Amino acid sequence: MLKYNFKYEWLLLIRNRWIQVLTILLFILFGFAAYNGTQKVKMRTSNLTSAINELQIKEREILSQLDSLEAGHELNISRWMMPTNPVVTGNLLPRVVNMPPKSTAFISTGQSDLFAHYVQPIVTGEDSTMNFKEMTSPTQLLFGSFDLTFVIVYLLPLLIIAFSFNILASERERGSLKLLASQPINIRVWVLQKLGLRFFWLVMVIIITLSLVFIIFDFDIKTNWMSFITLLSIIIAYTLFWFVLAFATNIWIRSSAKNAITLIGFWILFVLLSPTLINQISNTLYPIPSRTLMLNEMRSIKSEAIKKQDEILDNFLRNHPEYATNDSKQARGFYQKYMATQQLIQDELKPLLSEFESQINNQHKLVNASSWFSPALIVQNSLNQIAGTSTGDYQNFKRQSIIFSKEWRNFFKPMLFKGEKFKKSDYKNLPEFRYRYASVNTYSKTFWLIIISSLILFLVLTPNKHQIELIS
Amino acid sequence: MILNTLKKESKELFREGRIRIAFIFVITLTITAVFISAWHYKDINEEYVFAKQSEREIWDNQGEKNPHSAAHYGTYAFKPKYPLALIDQGVDKYTGTSIFLEAHKRNEAQFDEASDQTGLARFGNLTPDFVLMFIIPLLIILIAYNSLTKEKEMGTITLLNSQGAIGFKLIFGKWLAIFLPLFVLLFVLFTVSGIILSSLPDFGIFSWLSLAILFLTYVVYYAIFINLVLIISGLVKKSGIALVLSLSFWILVCLILPKTASNIAEYKHPYPTKQEFAANITKDKKEGLDGHNPWSEASKALAKQVLKEYGVDSLSQLPFNYDGYRMQKGEEHEAEIYFKHYKKLKIQHSNQSRIYRQLASISPFLPTRFLSMSIANTDYTTHWHFADAAENYRIETQKFLNEHFAKESKYGDWSWKANADFWKQLPKFNYKPPTLSEILKRNTGNILILLCWLLGSFAVLFLTTKSLKNVKV
């Protein structure tokens, strides 16, 4: 029976052009989405390259200035801009602290349109107000982007629904179900076989079109086969989930229109509503403290601190003997006072800032925990992770950048307080930044999707309804 | 005929379980959304009032200080939340709420909600505009998809035909049966929101007229949707297919086209990155007059010119402190540079808006979305309006400080300090958002497109169902 089913279902799907339509449709959707994704990645890479080039030009300029100064020449530069001043050089030649795109970045826009991919922390900068937001039109952020993730999370389930909502009901409505019932096969098994075959063919179509699109857009499958396999397995698990849902609806609900409504109801619930609801709940349970109020607090701390700059510097030197020199005329200029005050402000702000951190982390934990309820969310998160554009990746970048920013500042600080000059020979010792992506693990999520699907399948297949009920 | 159809259809709709459940669901969702938004709105508003006041206090109580130190110390402009944001949050989540106003520099607004939240925030919040823009059109599809197909499936269309039923009257009756309950729902929602808003303290610029026009916008949006779903229902034979087609239309119009528009807008008219934008400004600044740098070419030229103008030999003989004067000139020059670069950005913004408008002709969602955000003062253009106002205030503040410095102190005396009472004389920052008539004028394009959609869809509906013989069986 399975053999016949397989053969005739295939013939049917080919003859009523399902396969052809699906292939073309998926190819167009995947293709357009991948095109948009690669455009974004291209822009990201070229922005990064031009920033690095710009820095190199500036580097050459400053180094030649240092050369001349060390050779004893006079330069026509204002006192404020002397590159021998460590703070000046630290501010003029900030590293391009960047997050290069993964080769899979085009799969998902994720948070990449919201956050910046490089920052240039300077010595006198403040870590707490370092701006990691990219300059994007907010309208664009509101609408989001047509990427592969969108096609997979939003559109693929709808294609599955259109492909499977009336398997049983249409037979019933056409009257051919009675004929079928006279055959020696369990209706449930028959529907399962029919849907199973459709699932199989859809997966084939997905694999072929997706591979084709990836090859067209120059994705190196050979070296990145692991991410490609991970991507495919999560898509297949998601497809399986929707097919199982369609199977359950086919068995439990009678008319095709009602089937369609039920499945679309599931779609609205999983794709449209559950993310919104979870987001709302996490915001309500763990509200992010007001940034406006934080600003106020920061201003008060600052205004107090500025009034007592001299005192602060004294205290600072007392607490940091490594910076103090025996020279009674230790430099106590603008930058020394500024840096000491800045340090104090940052220390005082720490509890306030950690409150933000912990609330955001709490939100993340809640969202991660509750995302298990919505397959759409699981897939969205996994794809973002594979692409390296998830919130976690940007938080990671933020953390690494702030650590680097401290390292950068600490490189120049001793020179500043000891009154040393920045020399050309110091240049090669400048700290360098290299972003490290966190390792991706989406297997548990894929596995979970398969478990949910199996559970539903088990529930439907448990014979609590008689064959007769299904037919009538 | 119209009245009878209306009665029959309404009864039928409300007897059907799925419609009742859907209505209850939408109403619950709406109430939750309004409640959450009102709460959020109240919080933000309180913070805004507090922050504004305390920032001003910090400014007023700086004590004795050099005016230019005060200029560097700076102050903040806070963006108020507008009452109609209760209904449409627009892009508020993605725009910053405070702008730091300091000497020599125009800053971007900082601290938007979206960057502080998880990736989920990108799916949208449970706000009234989410229900109004996405969920209610789905409700319309659910109510109306089989409005005509059921007559075909049950064969009643032949009966109606034999009775001599006039197509468009029947359709109009059905149309009203779908429209009226939604109209009532919308009316109640807007009235309740209006009452909540006018009862909140500090509701400031809330106007019932804006609310009414917002209401009208949504009424038109839903009318268009009803027309389109009825057209589909008239053209196909099976209810299931009508449902799938209507839904595909919804996805195309509400999800795919806006996203596509945003992709096209981005790669046709990209914004520079934040760092690139800043680097370009720095480059321009380097070549011009820097108030802090008396040694540059531009500074020397300025000094020469001033000496000549006043007929004196040295800067200390001038009737004012030349340091303050140079600071002010430098400030004006820098403001021009910012103006130039922000103008470029604005051109990109208006180019992008043009693309959205072009695509609006194939998606009624887009003009509605833009019109609604504009009326609620939560669109990007309003944000620009605020940022420009803050920049103007910054320029005025700098002028106020530099002029005081130039007038009261002597050349070269950087240790001079202004009186502790002086800071209170700085006028307060009072931002007025664009008025309703300005908003409507700016949105003429969107209004026209929306009206075209309304009239066009009515015309097509009328033509395809003028006589029941045209309705395909």
Short mmCIF file of N, CA and C in Angstrom, two decimals, chain A residues 220-352:
data_model
loop_
_atom_site.label_atom_id
_atom_site.label_comp_id
_atom_site.label_asym_id
_atom_site.label_seq_id
_atom_site.Cartn_x
_atom_site.Cartn_y
_atom_site.Cartn_z
N ASP A 220 30.21 29.24 0.70
CA ASP A 220 31.15 28.13 0.59
C ASP A 220 30.66 26.96 1.44
N ILE A 221 29.84 26.10 0.82
CA ILE A 221 29.24 25.00 1.59
C ILE A 221 30.32 24.04 2.09
N LYS A 222 31.39 23.90 1.29
CA LYS A 222 32.44 22.94 1.65
C LYS A 222 33.04 23.26 3.03
N THR A 223 33.44 24.52 3.21
CA THR A 223 34.09 24.86 4.49
C THR A 223 33.06 25.08 5.60
N ASN A 224 31.85 25.50 5.21
CA ASN A 224 30.86 25.79 6.25
C ASN A 224 29.75 24.75 6.30
N TRP A 225 30.11 23.52 5.95
CA TRP A 225 29.06 22.49 5.87
C TRP A 225 28.35 22.29 7.20
N MET A 226 29.09 22.51 8.31
CA MET A 226 28.46 22.29 9.61
C MET A 226 27.29 23.24 9.82
N SER A 227 27.52 24.52 9.55
CA SER A 227 26.42 25.47 9.76
C SER A 227 25.29 25.20 8.78
N PHE A 228 25.64 24.76 7.56
CA PHE A 228 24.59 24.47 6.59
C PHE A 228 23.73 23.30 7.06
N ILE A 229 24.38 22.28 7.59
CA ILE A 229 23.64 21.11 8.09
C ILE A 229 22.77 21.53 9.29
N THR A 230 23.35 22.32 10.19
CA THR A 230 22.58 22.77 11.35
C THR A 230 21.35 23.54 10.89
N LEU A 231 21.57 24.42 9.92
CA LEU A 231 20.47 25.22 9.38
C LEU A 231 19.39 24.31 8.81
N LEU A 232 19.81 23.36 7.97
CA LEU A 232 18.84 22.47 7.36
C LEU A 232 18.08 21.67 8.41
N SER A 233 18.80 21.19 9.42
CA SER A 233 18.12 20.32 10.39
C SER A 233 17.09 21.11 11.18
N ILE A 234 17.40 22.37 11.48
CA ILE A 234 16.40 23.14 12.23
C ILE A 234 15.19 23.45 11.34
N ILE A 235 15.44 23.70 10.05
CA ILE A 235 14.32 23.97 9.14
C ILE A 235 13.45 22.72 9.02
N ILE A 236 14.12 21.58 8.89
CA ILE A 236 13.35 20.34 8.72
C ILE A 236 12.53 20.04 9.97
N ALA A 237 13.14 20.27 11.15
CA ALA A 237 12.40 20.02 12.39
C ALA A 237 11.17 20.95 12.47
N TYR A 238 11.33 22.18 12.04
CA TYR A 238 10.23 23.15 12.07
C TYR A 238 9.13 22.73 11.08
N THR A 239 9.57 22.28 9.90
CA THR A 239 8.61 21.80 8.90
C THR A 239 7.83 20.61 9.45
N LEU A 240 8.56 19.72 10.11
CA LEU A 240 7.92 18.54 10.69
C LEU A 240 6.85 18.96 11.68
N PHE A 241 7.18 19.94 12.53
CA PHE A 241 6.21 20.40 13.53
C PHE A 241 4.92 20.85 12.86
N TRP A 242 5.03 21.64 11.81
CA TRP A 242 3.81 22.15 11.17
C TRP A 242 3.05 21.05 10.46
N PHE A 243 3.77 20.08 9.90
CA PHE A 243 3.07 18.97 9.26
C PHE A 243 2.31 18.14 10.29
N VAL A 244 2.92 17.94 11.44
CA VAL A 244 2.25 17.16 12.48
C VAL A 244 1.00 17.88 12.96
N LEU A 245 1.12 19.21 13.08
CA LEU A 245 -0.03 20.02 13.47
C LEU A 245 -1.13 19.89 12.42
N ALA A 246 -0.72 19.91 11.15
CA ALA A 246 -1.69 19.79 10.06
C ALA A 246 -2.35 18.41 10.13
N PHE A 247 -1.56 17.41 10.46
CA PHE A 247 -2.09 16.04 10.57
C PHE A 247 -3.16 15.99 11.66
N ALA A 248 -2.83 16.54 12.82
CA ALA A 248 -3.77 16.53 13.94
C ALA A 248 -5.06 17.25 13.55
N THR A 249 -4.92 18.40 12.92
CA THR A 249 -6.10 19.16 12.53
C THR A 249 -6.93 18.39 11.52
N ASN A 250 -6.24 17.73 10.58
CA ASN A 250 -6.96 16.95 9.58
C ASN A 250 -7.79 15.85 10.21
N ILE A 251 -7.21 15.23 11.23
CA ILE A 251 -7.90 14.12 11.86
C ILE A 251 -9.05 14.63 12.74
N TRP A 252 -8.79 15.69 13.46
CA TRP A 252 -9.75 16.09 14.49
C TRP A 252 -10.87 17.00 13.96
N ILE A 253 -10.60 17.73 12.89
CA ILE A 253 -11.60 18.70 12.44
C ILE A 253 -12.12 18.30 11.07
N ARG A 254 -13.41 18.59 10.85
CA ARG A 254 -14.04 17.95 9.68
C ARG A 254 -13.94 18.75 8.39
N SER A 255 -14.39 20.04 8.40
CA SER A 255 -14.46 20.71 7.10
C SER A 255 -13.13 21.37 6.76
N SER A 256 -12.88 21.52 5.45
CA SER A 256 -11.58 22.05 5.05
C SER A 256 -11.43 23.51 5.45
N ALA A 257 -12.53 24.28 5.38
CA ALA A 257 -12.43 25.70 5.76
C ALA A 257 -12.09 25.81 7.24
N LYS A 258 -12.73 24.95 8.04
CA LYS A 258 -12.45 24.99 9.48
C LYS A 258 -11.02 24.56 9.77
N ASN A 259 -10.56 23.58 9.00
CA ASN A 259 -9.16 23.17 9.12
C ASN A 259 -8.23 24.34 8.89
N ALA A 260 -8.52 25.05 7.79
CA ALA A 260 -7.67 26.19 7.43
C ALA A 260 -7.69 27.22 8.56
N ILE A 261 -8.88 27.51 9.08
CA ILE A 261 -8.98 28.51 10.14
C ILE A 261 -8.20 28.07 11.38
N THR A 262 -8.34 26.78 11.74
CA THR A 262 -7.63 26.30 12.92
C THR A 262 -6.13 26.42 12.75
N LEU A 263 -5.65 25.98 11.58
CA LEU A 263 -4.20 26.02 11.36
C LEU A 263 -3.69 27.45 11.36
N ILE A 264 -4.50 28.34 10.75
CA ILE A 264 -4.08 29.74 10.72
C ILE A 264 -4.12 30.33 12.14
N GLY A 265 -5.08 29.84 12.91
CA GLY A 265 -5.13 30.25 14.32
C GLY A 265 -3.83 29.87 15.03
N PHE A 266 -3.37 28.64 14.76
CA PHE A 266 -2.10 28.21 15.35
C PHE A 266 -0.96 29.11 14.89
N TRP A 267 -1.00 29.43 13.61
CA TRP A 267 0.06 30.28 13.04
C TRP A 267 0.08 31.64 13.74
N ILE A 268 -1.12 32.23 13.89
CA ILE A 268 -1.20 33.54 14.56
C ILE A 268 -0.68 33.42 15.98
N LEU A 269 -1.09 32.34 16.65
CA LEU A 269 -0.68 32.15 18.04
C LEU A 269 0.84 31.99 18.16
N PHE A 270 1.40 31.09 17.36
CA PHE A 270 2.83 30.79 17.52
C PHE A 270 3.74 31.86 16.94
N VAL A 271 3.36 32.37 15.77
CA VAL A 271 4.28 33.26 15.08
C VAL A 271 4.06 34.72 15.45
N LEU A 272 2.77 35.11 15.54
CA LEU A 272 2.47 36.52 15.72
C LEU A 272 2.32 36.91 17.19
N LEU A 273 1.51 36.09 17.91
CA LEU A 273 1.15 36.53 19.26
C LEU A 273 2.14 36.12 20.35
N SER A 274 2.61 34.85 20.30
CA SER A 274 3.42 34.41 21.44
C SER A 274 4.69 35.24 21.65
N PRO A 275 5.40 35.64 20.57
CA PRO A 275 6.58 36.49 20.83
C PRO A 275 6.19 37.81 21.50
N THR A 276 5.10 38.38 20.99
CA THR A 276 4.64 39.65 21.54
C THR A 276 4.26 39.50 23.01
N LEU A 277 3.53 38.41 23.29
CA LEU A 277 3.08 38.21 24.67
C LEU A 277 4.27 37.97 25.60
N ILE A 278 5.19 37.10 25.17
CA ILE A 278 6.35 36.80 26.02
C ILE A 278 7.16 38.07 26.26
N ASN A 279 7.31 38.85 25.20
CA ASN A 279 8.05 40.10 25.33
C ASN A 279 7.37 41.01 26.36
N GLN A 280 6.04 41.09 26.26
CA GLN A 280 5.30 41.94 27.18
C GLN A 280 5.45 41.45 28.62
N ILE A 281 5.35 40.13 28.78
CA ILE A 281 5.46 39.57 30.13
C ILE A 281 6.86 39.83 30.69
N SER A 282 7.89 39.62 29.86
CA SER A 282 9.25 39.81 30.38
C SER A 282 9.50 41.27 30.72
N ASN A 283 8.88 42.17 29.94
CA ASN A 283 9.04 43.59 30.25
C ASN A 283 8.32 43.97 31.53
N THR A 284 7.19 43.29 31.76
CA THR A 284 6.41 43.62 32.96
C THR A 284 7.08 43.04 34.20
N LEU A 285 7.59 41.81 34.07
CA LEU A 285 8.21 41.17 35.24
C LEU A 285 9.56 41.78 35.57
N TYR A 286 10.34 42.03 34.53
CA TYR A 286 11.67 42.59 34.75
C TYR A 286 11.81 43.90 34.00
N PRO A 287 11.14 44.94 34.47
CA PRO A 287 11.22 46.20 33.73
C PRO A 287 12.65 46.73 33.75
N ILE A 288 13.08 47.24 32.62
CA ILE A 288 14.40 47.86 32.55
C ILE A 288 14.28 49.20 33.29
N PRO A 289 15.19 49.46 34.24
CA PRO A 289 15.09 50.74 34.94
C PRO A 289 15.19 51.89 33.94
N SER A 290 14.66 53.03 34.35
CA SER A 290 14.61 54.14 33.41
C SER A 290 15.99 54.68 33.10
N ARG A 291 16.29 54.77 31.81
CA ARG A 291 17.56 55.36 31.39
C ARG A 291 17.57 56.85 31.68
N THR A 292 16.40 57.45 31.59
CA THR A 292 16.31 58.88 31.84
C THR A 292 16.71 59.18 33.28
N LEU A 293 16.21 58.34 34.19
CA LEU A 293 16.55 58.56 35.60
C LEU A 293 18.02 58.25 35.86
N MET A 294 18.54 57.26 35.13
CA MET A 294 19.96 56.95 35.26
C MET A 294 20.80 58.16 34.87
N LEU A 295 20.34 58.80 33.80
CA LEU A 295 21.03 59.98 33.31
C LEU A 295 21.06 61.06 34.38
N ASN A 296 19.92 61.24 35.03
CA ASN A 296 19.84 62.24 36.09
C ASN A 296 20.83 61.95 37.19
N GLU A 297 20.87 60.69 37.58
CA GLU A 297 21.76 60.30 38.65
C GLU A 297 23.22 60.55 38.24
N MET A 298 23.50 60.17 36.99
CA MET A 298 24.84 60.34 36.47
C MET A 298 25.24 61.82 36.50
N ARG A 299 24.30 62.67 36.13
CA ARG A 299 24.57 64.10 36.09
C ARG A 299 24.86 64.63 37.49
N SER A 300 24.08 64.15 38.46
CA SER A 300 24.30 64.63 39.82
C SER A 300 25.68 64.21 40.31
N ILE A 301 26.01 62.93 40.06
CA ILE A 301 27.32 62.43 40.48
C ILE A 301 28.42 63.26 39.83
N LYS A 302 28.24 63.52 38.53
CA LYS A 302 29.23 64.29 37.79
C LYS A 302 29.38 65.70 38.34
N SER A 303 28.24 66.35 38.55
CA SER A 303 28.32 67.75 38.95
C SER A 303 28.99 67.86 40.31
N GLU A 304 28.76 66.87 41.17
CA GLU A 304 29.44 66.84 42.47
C GLU A 304 30.94 66.64 42.27
N ALA A 305 31.24 65.67 41.41
CA ALA A 305 32.63 65.27 41.21
C ALA A 305 33.46 66.42 40.64
N ILE A 306 32.87 67.14 39.68
CA ILE A 306 33.64 68.19 39.01
C ILE A 306 34.02 69.29 40.00
N LYS A 307 33.13 69.54 40.95
CA LYS A 307 33.41 70.59 41.93
C LYS A 307 34.62 70.24 42.79
N LYS A 308 34.88 68.91 42.94
CA LYS A 308 35.95 68.52 43.86
C LYS A 308 37.10 67.84 43.15
N GLN A 309 37.38 68.29 41.92
CA GLN A 309 38.38 67.58 41.10
C GLN A 309 39.74 67.40 41.77
N ASP A 310 40.22 68.49 42.43
CA ASP A 310 41.57 68.42 43.02
C ASP A 310 41.64 67.36 44.10
N GLU A 311 40.62 67.44 44.95
CA GLU A 311 40.53 66.49 46.05
C GLU A 311 40.50 65.06 45.51
N ILE A 312 39.71 64.86 44.45
CA ILE A 312 39.57 63.53 43.87
C ILE A 312 40.90 63.02 43.36
N LEU A 313 41.64 63.90 42.70
CA LEU A 313 42.93 63.47 42.17
C LEU A 313 43.87 63.06 43.31
N ASP A 314 43.85 63.83 44.42
CA ASP A 314 44.68 63.47 45.58
C ASP A 314 44.34 62.08 46.08
N ASN A 315 43.01 61.88 46.25
CA ASN A 315 42.55 60.57 46.73
C ASN A 315 42.96 59.46 45.79
N PHE A 316 42.80 59.76 44.51
CA PHE A 316 43.10 58.76 43.48
C PHE A 316 44.56 58.34 43.56
N LEU A 317 45.44 59.34 43.69
CA LEU A 317 46.86 59.02 43.74
C LEU A 317 47.21 58.27 45.01
N ARG A 318 46.47 58.60 46.08
CA ARG A 318 46.70 57.89 47.33
C ARG A 318 46.32 56.43 47.17
N ASN A 319 45.18 56.20 46.49
CA ASN A 319 44.71 54.83 46.30
C ASN A 319 45.49 54.07 45.23
N HIS A 320 46.12 54.81 44.36
CA HIS A 320 46.86 54.15 43.28
C HIS A 320 48.32 54.59 43.34
N PRO A 321 49.04 54.08 44.32
CA PRO A 321 50.42 54.53 44.46
C PRO A 321 51.26 54.23 43.22
N GLU A 322 50.78 53.24 42.44
CA GLU A 322 51.58 52.89 41.26
C GLU A 322 51.64 54.06 40.28
N TYR A 323 50.64 54.95 40.36
CA TYR A 323 50.62 56.07 39.44
C TYR A 323 51.37 57.29 39.99
N ALA A 324 51.58 57.29 41.30
CA ALA A 324 52.20 58.46 41.91
C ALA A 324 53.71 58.44 41.67
N THR A 325 54.29 59.59 41.51
CA THR A 325 55.75 59.66 41.37
C THR A 325 56.29 60.41 42.58
N ASN A 326 57.58 60.27 42.81
CA ASN A 326 58.16 60.94 43.97
C ASN A 326 58.33 62.44 43.73
N ASP A 327 58.27 62.76 42.45
CA ASP A 327 58.39 64.15 42.07
C ASP A 327 57.26 64.98 42.69
N SER A 328 57.60 65.99 43.45
CA SER A 328 56.55 66.78 44.07
C SER A 328 55.79 67.61 43.04
N LYS A 329 56.42 67.77 41.86
CA LYS A 329 55.74 68.54 40.83
C LYS A 329 55.01 67.61 39.87
N GLN A 330 54.52 66.49 40.40
CA GLN A 330 53.85 65.55 39.52
C GLN A 330 52.79 66.29 38.70
N ALA A 331 52.75 65.91 37.41
CA ALA A 331 51.82 66.60 36.51
C ALA A 331 50.40 66.52 37.07
N ARG A 332 49.76 67.67 37.23
CA ARG A 332 48.39 67.68 37.73
C ARG A 332 47.55 68.51 36.78
N GLY A 333 47.70 68.16 35.53
CA GLY A 333 47.02 68.95 34.51
C GLY A 333 45.57 68.56 34.34
N PHE A 334 45.01 69.06 33.26
CA PHE A 334 43.61 68.82 32.94
C PHE A 334 43.30 67.33 32.85
N TYR A 335 44.14 66.59 32.08
CA TYR A 335 43.82 65.18 31.83
C TYR A 335 43.94 64.32 33.08
N GLN A 336 44.93 64.65 33.94
CA GLN A 336 45.07 63.87 35.16
C GLN A 336 43.81 64.00 36.02
N LYS A 337 43.37 65.26 36.15
CA LYS A 337 42.15 65.49 36.94
C LYS A 337 40.96 64.80 36.29
N TYR A 338 40.92 64.96 34.98
CA TYR A 338 39.78 64.39 34.24
C TYR A 338 39.71 62.89 34.42
N MET A 339 40.87 62.23 34.26
CA MET A 339 40.87 60.77 34.32
C MET A 339 40.52 60.27 35.73
N ALA A 340 41.05 60.97 36.72
CA ALA A 340 40.77 60.54 38.09
C ALA A 340 39.29 60.70 38.40
N THR A 341 38.74 61.84 37.97
CA THR A 341 37.32 62.10 38.21
C THR A 341 36.46 61.07 37.48
N GLN A 342 36.87 60.82 36.25
CA GLN A 342 36.14 59.86 35.43
C GLN A 342 36.08 58.50 36.11
N GLN A 343 37.23 58.10 36.65
CA GLN A 343 37.32 56.82 37.33
C GLN A 343 36.33 56.76 38.50
N LEU A 344 36.30 57.87 39.25
CA LEU A 344 35.40 57.93 40.40
C LEU A 344 33.95 57.83 39.96
N ILE A 345 33.62 58.58 38.90
CA ILE A 345 32.23 58.58 38.40
C ILE A 345 31.85 57.15 37.98
N GLN A 346 32.76 56.49 37.25
CA GLN A 346 32.46 55.14 36.79
C GLN A 346 32.24 54.20 37.97
N ASP A 347 33.09 54.35 39.01
CA ASP A 347 32.94 53.48 40.19
C ASP A 347 31.59 53.70 40.86
N GLU A 348 31.22 54.99 40.97
CA GLU A 348 29.95 55.27 41.65
C GLU A 348 28.76 54.82 40.83
N LEU A 349 28.94 54.80 39.50
CA LEU A 349 27.82 54.40 38.64
C LEU A 349 27.64 52.89 38.58
N LYS A 350 28.66 52.18 39.01
CA LYS A 350 28.67 50.74 38.82
C LYS A 350 27.40 50.04 39.32
N PRO A 351 26.95 50.34 40.58
CA PRO A 351 25.75 49.63 41.04
C PRO A 351 24.54 49.92 40.15
N LEU A 352 24.43 51.16 39.70
CA LEU A 352 23.31 51.54 38.86
C LEU A 352 23.33 50.77 37.55
#
